[in-house]
PDB file of C-alpha atoms in Angstrom:
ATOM      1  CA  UNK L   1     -25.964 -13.277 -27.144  1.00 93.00           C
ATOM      2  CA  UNK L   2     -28.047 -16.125 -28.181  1.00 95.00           C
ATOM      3  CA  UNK L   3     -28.926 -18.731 -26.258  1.00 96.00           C
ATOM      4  CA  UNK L   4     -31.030 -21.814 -27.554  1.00 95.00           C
ATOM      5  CA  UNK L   5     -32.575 -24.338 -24.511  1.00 95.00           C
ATOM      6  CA  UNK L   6     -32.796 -27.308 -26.222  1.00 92.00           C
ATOM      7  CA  UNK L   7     -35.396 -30.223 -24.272  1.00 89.00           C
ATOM      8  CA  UNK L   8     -34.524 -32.953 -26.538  1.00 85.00           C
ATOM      9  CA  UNK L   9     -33.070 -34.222 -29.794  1.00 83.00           C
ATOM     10  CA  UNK L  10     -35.262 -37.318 -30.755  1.00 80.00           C
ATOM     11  CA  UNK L  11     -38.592 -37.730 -31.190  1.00 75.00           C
ATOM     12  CA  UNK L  12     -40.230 -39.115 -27.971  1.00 72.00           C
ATOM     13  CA  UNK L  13     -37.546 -38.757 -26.397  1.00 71.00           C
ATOM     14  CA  UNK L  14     -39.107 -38.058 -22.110  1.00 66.00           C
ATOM     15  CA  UNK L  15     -38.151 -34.206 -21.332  1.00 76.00           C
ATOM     16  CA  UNK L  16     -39.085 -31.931 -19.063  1.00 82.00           C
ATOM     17  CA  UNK L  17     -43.104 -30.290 -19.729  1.00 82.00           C
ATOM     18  CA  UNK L  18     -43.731 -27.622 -22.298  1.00 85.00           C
ATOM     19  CA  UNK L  19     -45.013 -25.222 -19.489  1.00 89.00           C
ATOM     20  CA  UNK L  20     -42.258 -25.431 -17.121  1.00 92.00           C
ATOM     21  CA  UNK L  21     -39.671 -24.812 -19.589  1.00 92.00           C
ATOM     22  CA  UNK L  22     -41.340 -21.774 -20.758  1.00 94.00           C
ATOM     23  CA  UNK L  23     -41.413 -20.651 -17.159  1.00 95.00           C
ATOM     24  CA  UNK L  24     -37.854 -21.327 -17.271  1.00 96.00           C
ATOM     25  CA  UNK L  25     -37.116 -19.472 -20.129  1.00 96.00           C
ATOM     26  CA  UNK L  26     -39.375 -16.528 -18.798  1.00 97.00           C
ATOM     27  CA  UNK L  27     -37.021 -16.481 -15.572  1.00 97.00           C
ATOM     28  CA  UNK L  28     -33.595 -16.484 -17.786  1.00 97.00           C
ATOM     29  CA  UNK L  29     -34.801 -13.851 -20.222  1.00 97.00           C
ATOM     30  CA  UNK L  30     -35.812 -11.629 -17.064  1.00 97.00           C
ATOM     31  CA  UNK L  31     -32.667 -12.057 -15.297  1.00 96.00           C
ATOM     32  CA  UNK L  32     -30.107 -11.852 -18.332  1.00 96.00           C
ATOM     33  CA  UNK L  33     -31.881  -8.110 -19.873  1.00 94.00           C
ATOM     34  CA  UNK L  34     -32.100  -7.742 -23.339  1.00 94.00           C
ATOM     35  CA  UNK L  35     -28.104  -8.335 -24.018  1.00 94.00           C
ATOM     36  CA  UNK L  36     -29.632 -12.191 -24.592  1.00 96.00           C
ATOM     37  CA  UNK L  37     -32.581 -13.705 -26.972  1.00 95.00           C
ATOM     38  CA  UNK L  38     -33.009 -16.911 -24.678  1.00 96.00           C
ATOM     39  CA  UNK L  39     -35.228 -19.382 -27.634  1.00 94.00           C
ATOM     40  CA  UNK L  40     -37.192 -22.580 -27.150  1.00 93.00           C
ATOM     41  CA  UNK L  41     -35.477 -24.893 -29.920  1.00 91.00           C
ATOM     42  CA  UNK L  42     -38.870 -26.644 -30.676  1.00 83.00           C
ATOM     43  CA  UNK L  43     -37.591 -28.856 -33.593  1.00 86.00           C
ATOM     44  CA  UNK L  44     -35.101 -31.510 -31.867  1.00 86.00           C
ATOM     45  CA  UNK L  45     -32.134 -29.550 -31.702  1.00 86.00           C
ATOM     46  CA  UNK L  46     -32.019 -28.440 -35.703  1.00 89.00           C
ATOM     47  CA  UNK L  47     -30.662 -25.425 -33.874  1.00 90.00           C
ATOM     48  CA  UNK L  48     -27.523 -27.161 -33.321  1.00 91.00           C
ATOM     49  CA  UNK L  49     -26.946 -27.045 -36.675  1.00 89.00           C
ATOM     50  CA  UNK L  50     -26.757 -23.697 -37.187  1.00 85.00           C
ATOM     51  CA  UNK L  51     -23.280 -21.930 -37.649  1.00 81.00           C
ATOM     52  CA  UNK L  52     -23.555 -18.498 -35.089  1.00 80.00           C
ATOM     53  CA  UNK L  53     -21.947 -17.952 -32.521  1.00 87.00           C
ATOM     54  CA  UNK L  54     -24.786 -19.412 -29.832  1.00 93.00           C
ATOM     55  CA  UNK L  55     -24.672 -21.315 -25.975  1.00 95.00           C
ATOM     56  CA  UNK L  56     -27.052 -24.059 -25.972  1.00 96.00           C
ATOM     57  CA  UNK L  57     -28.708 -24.990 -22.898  1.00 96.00           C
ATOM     58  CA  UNK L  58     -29.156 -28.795 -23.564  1.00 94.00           C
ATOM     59  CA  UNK L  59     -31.645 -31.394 -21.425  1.00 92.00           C
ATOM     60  CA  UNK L  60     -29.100 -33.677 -19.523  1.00 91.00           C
ATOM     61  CA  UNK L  61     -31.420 -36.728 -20.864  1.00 87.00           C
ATOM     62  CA  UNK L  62     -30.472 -35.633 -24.232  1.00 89.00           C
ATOM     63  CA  UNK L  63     -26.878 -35.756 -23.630  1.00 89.00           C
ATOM     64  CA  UNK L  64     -26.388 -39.272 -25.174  1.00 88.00           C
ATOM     65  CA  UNK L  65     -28.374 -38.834 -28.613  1.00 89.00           C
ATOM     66  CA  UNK L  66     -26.051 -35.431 -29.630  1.00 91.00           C
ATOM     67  CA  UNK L  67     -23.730 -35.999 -32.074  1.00 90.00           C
ATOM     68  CA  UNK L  68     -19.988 -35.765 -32.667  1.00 91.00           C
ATOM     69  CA  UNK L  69     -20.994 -32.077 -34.137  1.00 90.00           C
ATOM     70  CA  UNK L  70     -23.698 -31.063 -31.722  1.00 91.00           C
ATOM     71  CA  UNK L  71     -20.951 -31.838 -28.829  1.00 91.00           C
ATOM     72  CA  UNK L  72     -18.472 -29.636 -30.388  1.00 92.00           C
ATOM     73  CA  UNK L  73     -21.054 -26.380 -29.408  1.00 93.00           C
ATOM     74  CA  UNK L  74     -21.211 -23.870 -26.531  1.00 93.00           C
ATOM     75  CA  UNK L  75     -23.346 -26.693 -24.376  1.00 95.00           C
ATOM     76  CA  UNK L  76     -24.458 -26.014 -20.702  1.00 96.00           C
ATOM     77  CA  UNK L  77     -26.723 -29.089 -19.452  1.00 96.00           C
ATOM     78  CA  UNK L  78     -29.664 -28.501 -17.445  1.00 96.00           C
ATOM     79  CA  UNK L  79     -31.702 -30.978 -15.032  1.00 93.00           C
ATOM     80  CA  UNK L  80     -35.389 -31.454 -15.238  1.00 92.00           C
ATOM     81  CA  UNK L  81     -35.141 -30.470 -11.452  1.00 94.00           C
ATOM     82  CA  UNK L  82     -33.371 -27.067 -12.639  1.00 96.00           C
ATOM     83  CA  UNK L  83     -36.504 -26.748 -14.549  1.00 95.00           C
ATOM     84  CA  UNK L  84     -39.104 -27.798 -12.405  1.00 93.00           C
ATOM     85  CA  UNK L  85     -37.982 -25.802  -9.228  1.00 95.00           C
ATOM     86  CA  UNK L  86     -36.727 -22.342 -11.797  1.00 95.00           C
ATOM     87  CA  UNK L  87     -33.201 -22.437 -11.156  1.00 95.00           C
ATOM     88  CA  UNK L  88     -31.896 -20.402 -12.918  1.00 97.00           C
ATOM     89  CA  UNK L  89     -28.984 -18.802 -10.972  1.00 96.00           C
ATOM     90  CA  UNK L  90     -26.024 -20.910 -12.343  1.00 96.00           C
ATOM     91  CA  UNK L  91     -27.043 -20.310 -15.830  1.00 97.00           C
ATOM     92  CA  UNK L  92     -27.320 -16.573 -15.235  1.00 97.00           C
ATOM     93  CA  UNK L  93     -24.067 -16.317 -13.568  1.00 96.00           C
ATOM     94  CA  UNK L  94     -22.276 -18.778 -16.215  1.00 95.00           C
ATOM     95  CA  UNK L  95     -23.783 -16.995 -19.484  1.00 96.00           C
ATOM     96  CA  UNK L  96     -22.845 -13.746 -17.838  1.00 95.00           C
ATOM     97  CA  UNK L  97     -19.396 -14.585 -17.684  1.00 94.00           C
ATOM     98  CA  UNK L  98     -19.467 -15.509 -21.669  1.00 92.00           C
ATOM     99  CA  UNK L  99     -20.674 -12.744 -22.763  1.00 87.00           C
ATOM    100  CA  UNK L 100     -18.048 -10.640 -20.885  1.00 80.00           C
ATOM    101  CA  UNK L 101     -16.145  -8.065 -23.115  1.00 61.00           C
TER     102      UNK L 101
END
Protein backbone atom coordinates (compact mmCIF):
# COMPACT_ATOMS: atom_id res chain seq x y z
CA UNK A 1 0.00 0.00 0.00
CA UNK A 2 1.07 3.47 -0.56
CA UNK A 3 0.94 5.97 1.68
CA UNK A 4 1.96 9.70 0.88
CA UNK A 5 2.43 12.20 4.28
CA UNK A 6 1.74 15.26 2.90
CA UNK A 7 3.12 18.60 5.34
CA UNK A 8 1.51 21.16 3.29
CA UNK A 9 -0.11 22.27 0.06
CA UNK A 10 0.98 26.01 -0.40
CA UNK A 11 4.00 27.52 -0.49
CA UNK A 12 4.92 28.96 2.98
CA UNK A 13 2.43 27.57 4.27
CA UNK A 14 3.91 26.89 8.59
CA UNK A 15 4.25 22.87 8.89
CA UNK A 16 5.77 20.76 11.00
CA UNK A 17 10.13 20.61 10.54
CA UNK A 18 11.74 18.62 7.78
CA UNK A 19 13.60 16.44 10.44
CA UNK A 20 10.81 15.45 12.57
CA UNK A 21 8.70 14.34 9.83
CA UNK A 22 11.34 12.17 8.52
CA UNK A 23 11.60 10.70 11.99
CA UNK A 24 8.03 10.20 11.63
CA UNK A 25 8.09 8.57 8.55
CA UNK A 26 11.13 6.37 9.78
CA UNK A 27 8.76 5.17 12.76
CA UNK A 28 5.65 4.34 10.27
CA UNK A 29 7.78 2.55 7.70
CA UNK A 30 9.31 0.41 10.70
CA UNK A 31 6.11 -0.42 12.22
CA UNK A 32 3.92 -1.07 8.96
CA UNK A 33 6.91 -3.82 7.22
CA UNK A 34 7.42 -3.67 3.77
CA UNK A 35 3.49 -4.33 2.80
CA UNK A 36 3.69 -0.14 2.75
CA UNK A 37 6.08 2.52 0.80
CA UNK A 38 5.31 5.39 3.42
CA UNK A 39 6.73 8.78 0.93
CA UNK A 40 7.49 12.36 1.90
CA UNK A 41 5.25 14.32 -0.77
CA UNK A 42 7.91 17.15 -1.05
CA UNK A 43 6.12 19.17 -3.84
CA UNK A 44 2.81 20.64 -2.08
CA UNK A 45 0.65 17.82 -2.37
CA UNK A 46 1.12 17.23 -6.46
CA UNK A 47 0.74 13.74 -5.06
CA UNK A 48 -2.82 14.28 -4.62
CA UNK A 49 -3.15 14.40 -8.01
CA UNK A 50 -2.19 11.26 -8.86
CA UNK A 51 -4.86 8.53 -9.80
CA UNK A 52 -3.59 5.09 -7.57
CA UNK A 53 -5.06 3.74 -5.23
CA UNK A 54 -3.01 5.70 -2.17
CA UNK A 55 -3.94 6.98 1.83
CA UNK A 56 -2.61 10.33 2.32
CA UNK A 57 -1.51 11.36 5.60
CA UNK A 58 -2.32 15.16 5.36
CA UNK A 59 -0.94 18.14 7.95
CA UNK A 60 -4.20 19.23 9.83
CA UNK A 61 -2.95 23.00 9.01
CA UNK A 62 -3.31 22.08 5.48
CA UNK A 63 -6.77 20.96 5.77
CA UNK A 64 -8.32 24.29 4.54
CA UNK A 65 -6.12 24.94 1.27
CA UNK A 66 -7.13 21.12 -0.28
CA UNK A 67 -9.38 21.20 -2.85
CA UNK A 68 -12.80 19.84 -3.79
CA UNK A 69 -10.56 16.88 -5.52
CA UNK A 70 -7.80 16.51 -2.99
CA UNK A 71 -10.79 16.00 -0.29
CA UNK A 72 -12.31 13.32 -2.27
CA UNK A 73 -8.85 10.98 -1.39
CA UNK A 74 -8.02 8.33 1.23
CA UNK A 75 -7.05 11.41 3.83
CA UNK A 76 -5.97 10.68 7.50
CA UNK A 77 -4.92 14.15 9.24
CA UNK A 78 -2.06 14.30 11.44
CA UNK A 79 -1.08 16.99 14.25
CA UNK A 80 2.25 18.65 14.42
CA UNK A 81 2.15 17.19 18.05
CA UNK A 82 1.67 13.57 16.39
CA UNK A 83 4.82 14.52 14.74
CA UNK A 84 6.81 16.08 17.20
CA UNK A 85 6.26 13.46 20.05
CA UNK A 86 6.35 10.12 17.05
CA UNK A 87 2.97 8.99 17.39
CA UNK A 88 2.50 6.87 15.33
CA UNK A 89 0.19 4.19 16.84
CA UNK A 90 -3.23 5.38 15.43
CA UNK A 91 -1.89 5.57 12.00
CA UNK A 92 -0.42 2.08 12.25
CA UNK A 93 -3.49 0.58 13.59
CA UNK A 94 -5.86 2.64 11.05
CA UNK A 95 -3.68 1.85 7.77
CA UNK A 96 -3.57 -1.70 9.00
CA UNK A 97 -7.10 -2.05 8.93
CA UNK A 98 -7.14 -0.67 5.07
CA UNK A 99 -5.03 -2.75 3.82
CA UNK A 100 -6.90 -5.80 5.25
CA UNK A 101 -7.73 -8.56 2.61
Amino acid sequence: MQVYVVTSVVAGQETVTTKEIQEFISALSEQLGTDYTVTLDTDYGKTLAKTDEAVYLVYFGSQANLSTAQRQKMIIYYSAEDVENCQVGRFVDMLKQLNQK
